[in-house]
């Protein structure tokens, strides 16, 4: 009798211990992002600075035959540039150290077409050094844009000689200025340009050898892809995955770059480059975009699993125009205001269609940590999460996030709200979610509800959700659009 009782107690203890143990998370779904790509995803905004001889010639594309003496930004203050970047909420800044004209903003040992031949700082200046120092002082990450197309260099067109030249300049930049977080390789060149082959794979290997923490941007990555346009819009869907083998740098399919591919084998998130002004370089007769335009760009880029790289060109004095500065401050203030109050932060209850285990319950979506997420029962590719907000709340924007460190999964979703007369009705729907998806309702529309639910309609494997938020965007009201 005592033997049977002891055996029963042992079984109970084993069972209780098994219940107390955490269930492991579902398997990650490949491809998955590297550490440096997760750093890219986590940024709120990046800022581009197009600056060079074009700034002084009122041009967008130089000839490569300009006199270096025209480059003389007498009041250049890189700290003011970084102040502008921080005021906008940027966390990474990228400088065009050499644009297509070939003029170098650092005293390169491999060309006489640089700041060393200009009158600025008596030929002793180094824009890149000042840029990097100012960024480091404010805790901003640094990136370099080094144009492959070079209209000045005489060896351009000779595949061997030019690849040697380009690599030599890369080494100068990547060994002389400390840690670099992004290297931007522009695939653009004129259809009439001399035809030659760039050894991109060797360039990529060299960059990662010298700066292992740097992401490389090009049409085809290997770390970050172009979004396929310059007007600030990611696709719907927008997958972080794509097939690098399907992309030819300089001759890529814009629609493919905008959308990516659910079956893509490479984690290649898109970066959305757009200028605050009509041109990439500063022009006296141009003005910055309105706040309304910038918010529209935000909702079509950073709010679609993309990262906005906003260009703000310094003027010929070497400063950010005051009008641009004020626009950046208003833009950042608007974003802060929109997302300052999450109406779903403290719901009365959160329930789900199913739960993998207590470690992956629906309440995990209430914080913004990627490490905590809701997961349904294993093998379920659909499901729902319902929130009882405790009272009727008005919202016109909603945010959803996936823990992309586990792979991007959701292919289709919709959000519903409960009405006592209508029952459940559609609020918003979409395809991909990814790192961050924000849906804004149509202008002047809002939803007032106590019960809200997110429904996953299709997914690559078990869907995982790490955050859900509801917000009120006052800038989406027509009578306030001029604020």
Short mmCIF file of C-alpha atoms in Angstrom, two decimals:
data_model
loop_
_atom_site.label_atom_id
_atom_site.label_comp_id
_atom_site.label_asym_id
_atom_site.label_seq_id
_atom_site.Cartn_x
_atom_site.Cartn_y
_atom_site.Cartn_z
CA UNK A 1 0.00 0.00 0.00
CA UNK A 2 2.74 2.40 0.96
CA UNK A 3 4.57 1.47 -2.26
CA UNK A 4 1.55 2.38 -4.42
CA UNK A 5 1.03 5.64 -2.53
CA UNK A 6 4.67 6.59 -2.94
CA UNK A 7 4.54 5.80 -6.65
CA UNK A 8 1.39 7.93 -7.05
CA UNK A 9 2.99 10.85 -5.23
CA UNK A 10 6.06 10.54 -7.45
CA UNK A 11 3.89 10.67 -10.57
CA UNK A 12 2.12 13.78 -9.25
CA UNK A 13 5.45 15.48 -8.54
CA UNK A 14 6.75 14.67 -12.03
CA UNK A 15 3.53 16.04 -13.53
CA UNK A 16 3.67 19.26 -11.50
CA UNK A 17 7.32 19.76 -12.40
CA UNK A 18 6.48 19.31 -16.10
CA UNK A 19 3.66 21.85 -15.81
CA UNK A 20 5.98 24.34 -14.09
CA UNK A 21 8.61 24.14 -16.83
CA UNK A 22 8.45 26.70 -19.60
CA UNK A 23 7.51 25.47 -23.04
CA UNK A 24 10.13 26.28 -25.66
CA UNK A 25 9.20 28.83 -28.33
CA UNK A 26 8.28 27.60 -31.80
CA UNK A 27 11.09 27.02 -34.24
CA UNK A 28 12.39 30.11 -35.95
CA UNK A 29 11.29 30.37 -39.55
CA UNK A 30 14.15 31.02 -41.95
CA UNK A 31 15.50 33.30 -43.17
CA UNK A 32 16.13 35.30 -40.01
CA UNK A 33 17.96 38.62 -39.53
CA UNK A 34 21.52 38.90 -38.25
CA UNK A 35 22.33 41.12 -35.28
CA UNK A 36 23.31 44.04 -37.50
CA UNK A 37 20.05 43.73 -39.48
CA UNK A 38 18.05 43.75 -36.24
CA UNK A 39 19.86 47.00 -35.40
CA UNK A 40 18.65 48.37 -38.74
CA UNK A 41 15.05 47.38 -37.98
CA UNK A 42 15.13 48.99 -34.54
CA UNK A 43 15.90 52.50 -35.78
CA UNK A 44 13.14 55.08 -35.86
CA UNK A 45 14.64 57.12 -38.70
CA UNK A 46 17.89 57.54 -40.62
CA UNK A 47 19.05 60.78 -42.20
CA UNK A 48 20.87 61.37 -45.49
CA UNK A 49 23.08 64.40 -46.18
CA UNK A 50 23.71 65.08 -49.88
CA UNK A 51 26.54 67.59 -50.00
CA UNK A 52 29.33 68.33 -52.47
CA UNK A 53 30.18 70.41 -55.54
CA UNK A 54 26.57 70.14 -56.73
CA UNK A 55 25.61 72.26 -53.72
CA UNK A 56 27.55 75.14 -55.29
CA UNK A 57 26.52 74.66 -58.94
CA UNK A 58 22.74 74.38 -58.45
CA UNK A 59 22.95 70.92 -59.97
CA UNK A 60 21.66 67.43 -59.17
CA UNK A 61 24.31 65.60 -61.17
CA UNK A 62 27.76 67.08 -61.65
CA UNK A 63 30.03 66.66 -64.64
CA UNK A 64 33.21 65.62 -62.86
CA UNK A 65 34.99 68.60 -64.43
CA UNK A 66 34.11 71.23 -61.84
CA UNK A 67 36.90 73.25 -60.27
CA UNK A 68 37.51 72.09 -56.68
CA UNK A 69 37.83 75.75 -55.73
CA UNK A 70 34.05 76.23 -55.94
CA UNK A 71 33.65 74.08 -52.83
CA UNK A 72 33.82 76.58 -49.98
CA UNK A 73 31.13 76.17 -47.28
CA UNK A 74 32.43 79.01 -45.11
CA UNK A 75 30.11 78.36 -42.15
CA UNK A 76 30.12 74.56 -42.21
CA UNK A 77 28.98 73.24 -38.85
CA UNK A 78 28.50 69.48 -38.70
CA UNK A 79 27.24 69.77 -35.12
CA UNK A 80 24.28 71.77 -36.43
CA UNK A 81 23.56 68.95 -38.90
CA UNK A 82 23.49 66.46 -36.05
CA UNK A 83 21.25 68.73 -34.03
CA UNK A 84 18.83 68.65 -36.97
CA UNK A 85 19.10 64.86 -37.16
CA UNK A 86 18.40 64.42 -33.47
CA UNK A 87 15.50 66.87 -33.59
CA UNK A 88 13.91 64.58 -36.19
CA UNK A 89 14.50 61.44 -34.12
CA UNK A 90 17.19 60.02 -36.42
CA UNK A 91 19.61 57.47 -35.00
CA UNK A 92 21.89 57.01 -38.01
CA UNK A 93 23.32 59.64 -40.37
CA UNK A 94 24.74 58.97 -43.84
CA UNK A 95 26.97 61.38 -45.78
CA UNK A 96 27.56 61.39 -49.53
CA UNK A 97 31.34 61.25 -49.18
CA UNK A 98 31.58 61.00 -53.00
CA UNK A 99 28.71 61.48 -55.43
CA UNK A 100 28.68 60.66 -59.16
CA UNK A 101 30.85 63.70 -59.99
CA UNK A 102 33.74 62.05 -58.12
CA UNK A 103 34.49 64.95 -55.75
CA UNK A 104 35.65 63.55 -52.40
CA UNK A 105 34.71 65.16 -49.10
CA UNK A 106 37.84 63.74 -47.48
CA UNK A 107 41.49 64.26 -48.56
CA UNK A 108 41.81 60.98 -50.46
CA UNK A 109 45.34 59.95 -51.39
CA UNK A 110 44.07 58.57 -54.71
CA UNK A 111 42.67 61.69 -56.39
CA UNK A 112 43.28 65.43 -56.59
CA UNK A 113 39.52 66.04 -56.95
CA UNK A 114 38.79 66.50 -53.25
CA UNK A 115 38.57 68.96 -50.39
CA UNK A 116 42.38 69.02 -50.33
CA UNK A 117 42.30 70.93 -53.63
CA UNK A 118 39.58 73.34 -52.51
CA UNK A 119 39.85 76.70 -50.82
CA UNK A 120 37.78 75.51 -47.85
CA UNK A 121 39.83 75.44 -44.63
CA UNK A 122 42.82 76.36 -46.78
CA UNK A 123 42.80 72.89 -48.33
CA UNK A 124 43.34 71.32 -44.90
CA UNK A 125 39.72 70.44 -44.17
CA UNK A 126 38.02 67.06 -43.96
CA UNK A 127 34.20 67.10 -44.08
CA UNK A 128 34.05 63.37 -43.33
CA UNK A 129 36.13 63.77 -40.16
CA UNK A 130 33.99 66.66 -38.92
CA UNK A 131 30.81 64.76 -39.79
CA UNK A 132 31.91 61.64 -37.91
CA UNK A 133 33.14 63.57 -34.86
CA UNK A 134 29.87 65.51 -34.58
CA UNK A 135 27.82 62.32 -34.92
CA UNK A 136 29.86 60.48 -32.29
CA UNK A 137 29.48 63.40 -29.88
CA UNK A 138 25.70 63.03 -30.06
CA UNK A 139 25.66 59.23 -30.01
CA UNK A 140 24.54 58.85 -33.62
CA UNK A 141 25.59 55.94 -35.82
CA UNK A 142 27.45 56.81 -39.03
CA UNK A 143 27.15 55.65 -42.62
CA UNK A 144 28.93 56.51 -45.89
CA UNK A 145 27.56 56.82 -49.43
CA UNK A 146 30.38 56.16 -51.92
CA UNK A 147 29.16 56.34 -55.51
CA UNK A 148 30.40 53.52 -57.77
CA UNK A 149 29.84 55.71 -60.84
CA UNK A 150 32.64 58.29 -61.05
CA UNK A 151 32.55 60.94 -63.77
CA UNK A 152 35.96 62.36 -62.86
CA UNK A 153 38.28 59.39 -62.41
CA UNK A 154 40.24 58.76 -65.62
CA UNK A 155 40.48 54.99 -65.07
CA UNK A 156 36.69 54.63 -64.95
CA UNK A 157 35.82 52.12 -67.66
CA UNK A 158 38.89 49.96 -67.06
CA UNK A 159 37.46 47.14 -64.95
CA UNK A 160 40.69 46.15 -63.20
CA UNK A 161 42.05 49.64 -62.56
CA UNK A 162 38.78 51.16 -61.41
CA UNK A 163 37.93 48.30 -59.06
CA UNK A 164 41.39 48.73 -57.53
CA UNK A 165 40.77 52.48 -57.23
CA UNK A 166 37.33 52.05 -55.65
CA UNK A 167 38.59 49.48 -53.15
CA UNK A 168 41.47 51.76 -52.19
CA UNK A 169 39.02 54.57 -51.38
CA UNK A 170 36.80 52.16 -49.47
CA UNK A 171 39.77 51.14 -47.34
CA UNK A 172 40.60 54.78 -46.60
CA UNK A 173 37.07 55.40 -45.37
CA UNK A 174 36.58 52.16 -43.47
CA UNK A 175 39.92 52.22 -41.65
CA UNK A 176 40.28 55.93 -40.97
CA UNK A 177 37.06 57.01 -39.26
CA UNK A 178 36.14 54.44 -36.62
CA UNK A 179 33.06 52.17 -36.55
CA UNK A 180 30.72 52.52 -39.54
CA UNK A 181 27.15 51.21 -39.41
CA UNK A 182 26.11 51.40 -43.06
CA UNK A 183 27.78 51.61 -46.48
CA UNK A 184 25.46 52.85 -49.21
CA UNK A 185 26.16 51.71 -52.78
CA UNK A 186 24.05 53.56 -55.34
CA UNK A 187 23.32 51.57 -58.50
CA UNK A 188 22.42 54.68 -60.51
CA UNK A 189 24.33 55.81 -63.59
CA UNK A 190 23.47 57.36 -66.95
CA UNK A 191 22.43 55.03 -69.80
CA UNK A 192 25.20 56.70 -71.82
CA UNK A 193 27.86 56.09 -69.15
CA UNK A 194 30.93 54.04 -70.01
CA UNK A 195 30.05 50.38 -69.59
CA UNK A 196 32.14 48.51 -67.05
CA UNK A 197 31.75 45.82 -64.40
CA UNK A 198 31.90 46.57 -60.71
CA UNK A 199 33.20 43.69 -58.58
CA UNK A 200 30.38 44.05 -56.08
CA UNK A 201 31.00 40.75 -54.32
CA UNK A 202 34.63 41.70 -53.65
CA UNK A 203 33.50 45.12 -52.42
CA UNK A 204 30.96 43.46 -50.12
CA UNK A 205 33.57 41.09 -48.70
CA UNK A 206 36.00 43.96 -48.13
CA UNK A 207 33.40 46.06 -46.32
CA UNK A 208 32.44 43.20 -44.01
CA UNK A 209 36.11 42.39 -43.43
CA UNK A 210 36.96 45.95 -42.40
CA UNK A 211 33.63 46.83 -40.74
CA UNK A 212 31.89 43.60 -39.63
CA UNK A 213 29.15 45.60 -37.91
CA UNK A 214 28.21 47.53 -41.06
CA UNK A 215 25.11 46.88 -43.12
CA UNK A 216 25.63 47.16 -46.87
CA UNK A 217 22.90 48.81 -48.93
CA UNK A 218 22.37 48.28 -52.64
CA UNK A 219 19.54 47.18 -54.90
CA UNK A 220 20.51 43.62 -53.95
CA UNK A 221 21.90 44.09 -50.44
CA UNK A 222 23.59 41.91 -49.27
CA UNK A 223 22.16 43.38 -46.03
CA UNK A 224 19.62 46.04 -47.01
CA UNK A 225 17.78 46.45 -50.30
CA UNK A 226 16.50 49.55 -52.06
CA UNK A 227 12.74 49.99 -51.83
CA UNK A 228 12.55 50.51 -55.60
CA UNK A 229 11.51 54.20 -55.71
CA UNK A 230 12.49 57.61 -54.36
CA UNK A 231 9.06 58.93 -53.39
CA UNK A 232 8.84 57.32 -49.97
CA UNK A 233 6.62 54.29 -50.44
CA UNK A 234 7.06 50.65 -49.48
CA UNK A 235 4.88 47.97 -51.02
CA UNK A 236 1.82 46.20 -49.73
CA UNK A 237 2.83 43.48 -49.06
CA UNK A 238 6.30 44.36 -47.83
CA UNK A 239 8.38 41.30 -47.00
CA UNK A 240 11.80 41.64 -45.42
CA UNK A 241 12.75 38.62 -47.52
CA UNK A 242 13.80 38.55 -51.17
CA UNK A 243 16.00 36.49 -53.45
CA UNK A 244 19.28 38.29 -54.07
CA UNK A 245 19.78 36.14 -57.16
CA UNK A 246 16.64 37.72 -58.67
CA UNK A 247 18.00 41.28 -58.39
CA UNK A 248 20.50 42.95 -60.72
CA UNK A 249 22.05 46.08 -59.25
CA UNK A 250 21.23 49.08 -61.44
CA UNK A 251 18.62 47.15 -63.47
CA UNK A 252 16.25 45.94 -60.79
CA UNK A 253 12.48 45.46 -60.86
CA UNK A 254 11.04 48.29 -58.75
CA UNK A 255 7.86 46.42 -57.89
CA UNK A 256 9.81 43.38 -56.69
CA UNK A 257 11.98 45.61 -54.50
CA UNK A 258 8.90 47.33 -53.03
CA UNK A 259 7.20 44.06 -52.07
CA UNK A 260 9.93 41.46 -51.56
CA UNK A 261 8.90 37.82 -51.60
CA UNK A 262 7.28 35.54 -49.02
CA UNK A 263 9.42 32.64 -50.28
CA UNK A 264 12.58 34.75 -50.42
CA UNK A 265 15.72 32.99 -49.21
CA UNK A 266 17.57 36.13 -48.05
CA UNK A 267 16.71 38.50 -45.19
CA UNK A 268 16.95 41.74 -47.13
CA UNK A 269 14.84 44.47 -45.49
CA UNK A 270 14.05 47.58 -47.56
CA UNK A 271 15.30 51.11 -46.94
CA UNK A 272 13.18 53.94 -48.27
CA UNK A 273 15.26 56.94 -49.39
CA UNK A 274 13.48 60.23 -50.04
CA UNK A 275 14.43 63.90 -49.88
CA UNK A 276 12.76 66.53 -47.75
CA UNK A 277 13.06 68.82 -50.80
CA UNK A 278 12.30 68.19 -54.49
CA UNK A 279 16.01 67.64 -55.20
CA UNK A 280 18.67 65.61 -53.42
CA UNK A 281 21.06 68.57 -53.23
CA UNK A 282 20.23 72.00 -51.84
CA UNK A 283 18.79 74.56 -54.26
CA UNK A 284 17.96 78.11 -53.23
CA UNK A 285 14.58 78.12 -54.99
CA UNK A 286 13.29 74.91 -53.39
CA UNK A 287 11.36 74.46 -50.15
CA UNK A 288 10.88 71.51 -47.81
CA UNK A 289 7.84 69.25 -47.92
CA UNK A 290 4.91 70.03 -45.64
CA UNK A 291 4.24 68.22 -42.38
CA UNK A 292 1.22 66.57 -43.99
CA UNK A 293 3.41 65.21 -46.80
CA UNK A 294 6.03 63.88 -44.38
CA UNK A 295 3.42 62.14 -42.24
CA UNK A 296 1.99 60.53 -45.36
CA UNK A 297 5.49 59.29 -46.22
CA UNK A 298 5.92 57.92 -42.69
CA UNK A 299 2.73 55.86 -42.98
CA UNK A 300 3.86 54.52 -46.36
CA UNK A 301 7.44 53.67 -45.34
CA UNK A 302 8.41 53.23 -41.69
CA UNK A 303 4.86 52.09 -40.94
CA UNK A 304 5.12 49.32 -43.58
CA UNK A 305 8.05 47.24 -42.33
CA UNK A 306 10.54 49.63 -43.91
CA UNK A 307 12.97 52.28 -42.65
CA UNK A 308 12.78 55.86 -43.89
CA UNK A 309 16.10 57.41 -44.90
CA UNK A 310 15.22 61.11 -45.10
CA UNK A 311 17.59 63.35 -47.04
CA UNK A 312 18.19 66.85 -45.63
CA UNK A 313 20.78 68.65 -47.80
CA UNK A 314 23.06 71.28 -46.23
CA UNK A 315 23.17 74.62 -48.05
CA UNK A 316 26.15 76.35 -49.66
CA UNK A 317 27.08 77.96 -46.34
CA UNK A 318 27.45 74.51 -44.83
CA UNK A 319 24.32 74.64 -42.68
CA UNK A 320 20.87 73.06 -42.64
CA UNK A 321 18.34 75.66 -43.74
CA UNK A 322 16.16 77.00 -40.94
CA UNK A 323 13.01 76.06 -42.87
CA UNK A 324 14.18 72.45 -43.07
CA UNK A 325 15.15 72.46 -39.40
CA UNK A 326 11.70 73.67 -38.33
CA UNK A 327 9.98 71.11 -40.54
CA UNK A 328 12.03 68.31 -38.98
CA UNK A 329 11.12 69.46 -35.47
CA UNK A 330 7.42 69.57 -36.35
CA UNK A 331 7.62 66.14 -37.98
CA UNK A 332 9.25 64.57 -34.93
CA UNK A 333 6.84 66.31 -32.57
CA UNK A 334 3.89 64.99 -34.58
CA UNK A 335 5.18 61.40 -34.47
CA UNK A 336 5.79 61.69 -30.72
CA UNK A 337 2.29 63.07 -30.22
CA UNK A 338 0.58 60.35 -32.26
CA UNK A 339 2.26 57.49 -30.41
CA UNK A 340 2.42 59.06 -26.94
CA UNK A 341 -0.77 57.39 -25.66
CA UNK A 342 -1.45 53.73 -26.40
CA UNK A 343 -5.15 53.22 -25.77
CA UNK A 344 -4.60 49.45 -25.60
CA UNK A 345 -1.82 49.57 -23.01
CA UNK A 346 -3.97 48.58 -19.99
CA UNK A 347 -6.94 46.54 -21.18
CA UNK A 348 -9.43 44.96 -18.80
CA UNK A 349 -8.72 41.59 -20.39
CA UNK A 350 -6.87 39.99 -23.31
CA UNK A 351 -7.93 36.63 -24.70
CA UNK A 352 -6.86 34.52 -27.67
CA UNK A 353 -8.12 31.75 -29.92
CA UNK A 354 -5.48 29.44 -28.46
CA UNK A 355 -2.18 29.64 -26.61
CA UNK A 356 0.97 27.58 -27.02
CA UNK A 357 1.61 27.80 -23.27
CA UNK A 358 1.35 30.31 -20.45
CA UNK A 359 4.71 31.75 -21.53
CA UNK A 360 3.15 32.81 -24.83
CA UNK A 361 -0.20 34.15 -23.66
CA UNK A 362 -1.98 37.08 -25.31
CA UNK A 363 -0.93 39.56 -22.60
CA UNK A 364 2.58 39.35 -24.03
CA UNK A 365 1.47 41.78 -26.76
CA UNK A 366 1.07 44.61 -24.25
CA UNK A 367 4.76 45.48 -24.02
CA UNK A 368 6.99 46.50 -26.92
CA UNK A 369 9.65 43.85 -26.37
CA UNK A 370 10.46 41.52 -29.24
CA UNK A 371 11.37 38.78 -26.76
CA UNK A 372 7.80 38.44 -25.44
CA UNK A 373 5.06 37.40 -27.85
CA UNK A 374 1.77 35.56 -28.27
CA UNK A 375 1.92 32.19 -29.99
CA UNK A 376 -1.08 29.96 -30.77
CA UNK A 377 -1.13 26.18 -30.44
CA UNK A 378 1.54 24.50 -32.52
CA UNK A 379 0.53 23.95 -36.13
CA UNK A 380 -2.13 26.68 -36.24
CA UNK A 381 -1.56 29.23 -39.01
CA UNK A 382 -4.59 31.39 -38.11
CA UNK A 383 -5.89 32.80 -34.86
CA UNK A 384 -7.13 35.85 -33.04
CA UNK A 385 -6.43 38.08 -30.05
CA UNK A 386 -9.26 40.05 -28.44
CA UNK A 387 -8.88 43.07 -26.15
CA UNK A 388 -11.51 44.44 -23.80
CA UNK A 389 -10.35 48.02 -23.30
CA UNK A 390 -12.61 48.45 -20.26
CA UNK A 391 -14.37 51.44 -21.79
CA UNK A 392 -15.24 52.81 -25.21
CA UNK A 393 -12.12 54.40 -26.72
CA UNK A 394 -11.71 56.41 -29.90
CA UNK A 395 -8.80 55.59 -32.20
CA UNK A 396 -7.85 56.08 -35.85
CA UNK A 397 -4.48 54.33 -36.02
CA UNK A 398 -3.33 50.88 -34.93
CA UNK A 399 0.09 49.28 -34.69
CA UNK A 400 1.06 45.61 -34.95
CA UNK A 401 4.50 44.03 -34.64
CA UNK A 402 5.94 40.58 -35.20
CA UNK A 403 9.06 39.28 -33.41
CA UNK A 404 11.07 39.27 -36.64
CA UNK A 405 14.02 37.65 -34.87
CA UNK A 406 11.84 34.52 -35.23
CA UNK A 407 11.23 35.18 -38.92
CA UNK A 408 8.52 37.17 -40.71
CA UNK A 409 5.33 35.12 -40.85
CA UNK A 410 1.97 36.89 -41.24
CA UNK A 411 0.64 36.97 -44.81
CA UNK A 412 -2.83 38.41 -44.17
CA UNK A 413 -4.69 39.94 -41.22
CA UNK A 414 -7.64 42.12 -40.33
CA UNK A 415 -8.81 44.08 -37.29
CA UNK A 416 -12.40 44.22 -36.09
CA UNK A 417 -14.33 46.19 -33.46
CA UNK A 418 -17.57 45.31 -31.69
CA UNK A 419 -20.77 47.31 -31.99
CA UNK A 420 -23.88 46.36 -30.02
CA UNK A 421 -26.05 46.74 -33.12
CA UNK A 422 -23.69 45.72 -35.93
CA UNK A 423 -21.74 43.05 -34.10
CA UNK A 424 -18.13 42.65 -35.24
CA UNK A 425 -17.23 44.99 -38.11
CA UNK A 426 -14.07 45.58 -40.13
CA UNK A 427 -11.76 48.39 -39.01
CA UNK A 428 -8.65 47.66 -41.06
CA UNK A 429 -7.02 44.88 -43.02
CA UNK A 430 -3.67 44.21 -44.63
CA UNK A 431 -1.16 41.69 -45.86
CA UNK A 432 2.27 41.68 -44.19
CA UNK A 433 3.16 43.00 -40.73
CA UNK A 434 6.88 42.47 -40.11
CA UNK A 435 8.88 44.55 -37.65
CA UNK A 436 6.27 47.30 -37.58
CA UNK A 437 2.97 47.88 -39.36
CA UNK A 438 0.82 50.93 -38.65
CA UNK A 439 -2.60 51.26 -40.26
CA UNK A 440 -4.19 54.70 -40.33
CA UNK A 441 -7.91 55.00 -41.01
CA UNK A 442 -9.16 57.20 -43.83
CA UNK A 443 -9.03 60.94 -43.22
CA UNK A 444 -11.59 62.13 -40.66
CA UNK A 445 -12.61 58.54 -39.84
CA UNK A 446 -12.32 57.13 -36.35
CA UNK A 447 -13.41 54.02 -34.49
CA UNK A 448 -15.10 54.12 -31.08
CA UNK A 449 -15.17 50.72 -29.42
CA UNK A 450 -14.55 48.82 -26.20
CA UNK A 451 -13.87 45.43 -27.79
CA UNK A 452 -11.21 45.14 -30.51
CA UNK A 453 -9.66 42.03 -32.01
CA UNK A 454 -6.79 41.18 -34.33
CA UNK A 455 -7.38 38.21 -36.62
CA UNK A 456 -4.55 36.45 -38.43
CA UNK A 457 -6.01 35.03 -41.65
CA UNK A 458 -2.90 33.47 -43.21
CA UNK A 459 0.67 32.90 -42.09
CA UNK A 460 3.93 31.16 -42.93
CA UNK A 461 3.84 28.73 -40.02
CA UNK A 462 2.59 29.63 -36.55
CA UNK A 463 1.82 33.37 -36.38
CA UNK A 464 3.61 35.30 -33.62
CA UNK A 465 2.62 38.79 -32.42
CA UNK A 466 4.75 40.80 -29.98
CA UNK A 467 2.84 44.10 -29.88
CA UNK A 468 -0.56 45.60 -30.57
CA UNK A 469 -1.41 49.26 -29.97
CA UNK A 470 -4.25 51.71 -30.64
CA UNK A 471 -3.71 55.44 -31.11
CA UNK A 472 -5.47 58.66 -32.01
CA UNK A 473 -3.76 60.64 -34.78
CA UNK A 474 -5.06 64.20 -34.50
CA UNK A 475 -3.20 65.11 -37.68
CA UNK A 476 -5.54 62.85 -39.63
CA UNK A 477 -8.43 65.24 -39.06
CA UNK A 478 -9.11 67.47 -42.05
CA UNK A 479 -9.73 70.61 -40.02
CA UNK A 480 -6.33 70.18 -38.32
CA UNK A 481 -4.32 69.21 -41.40
CA UNK A 482 -2.72 72.67 -41.58
CA UNK A 483 -1.19 72.38 -38.10
#
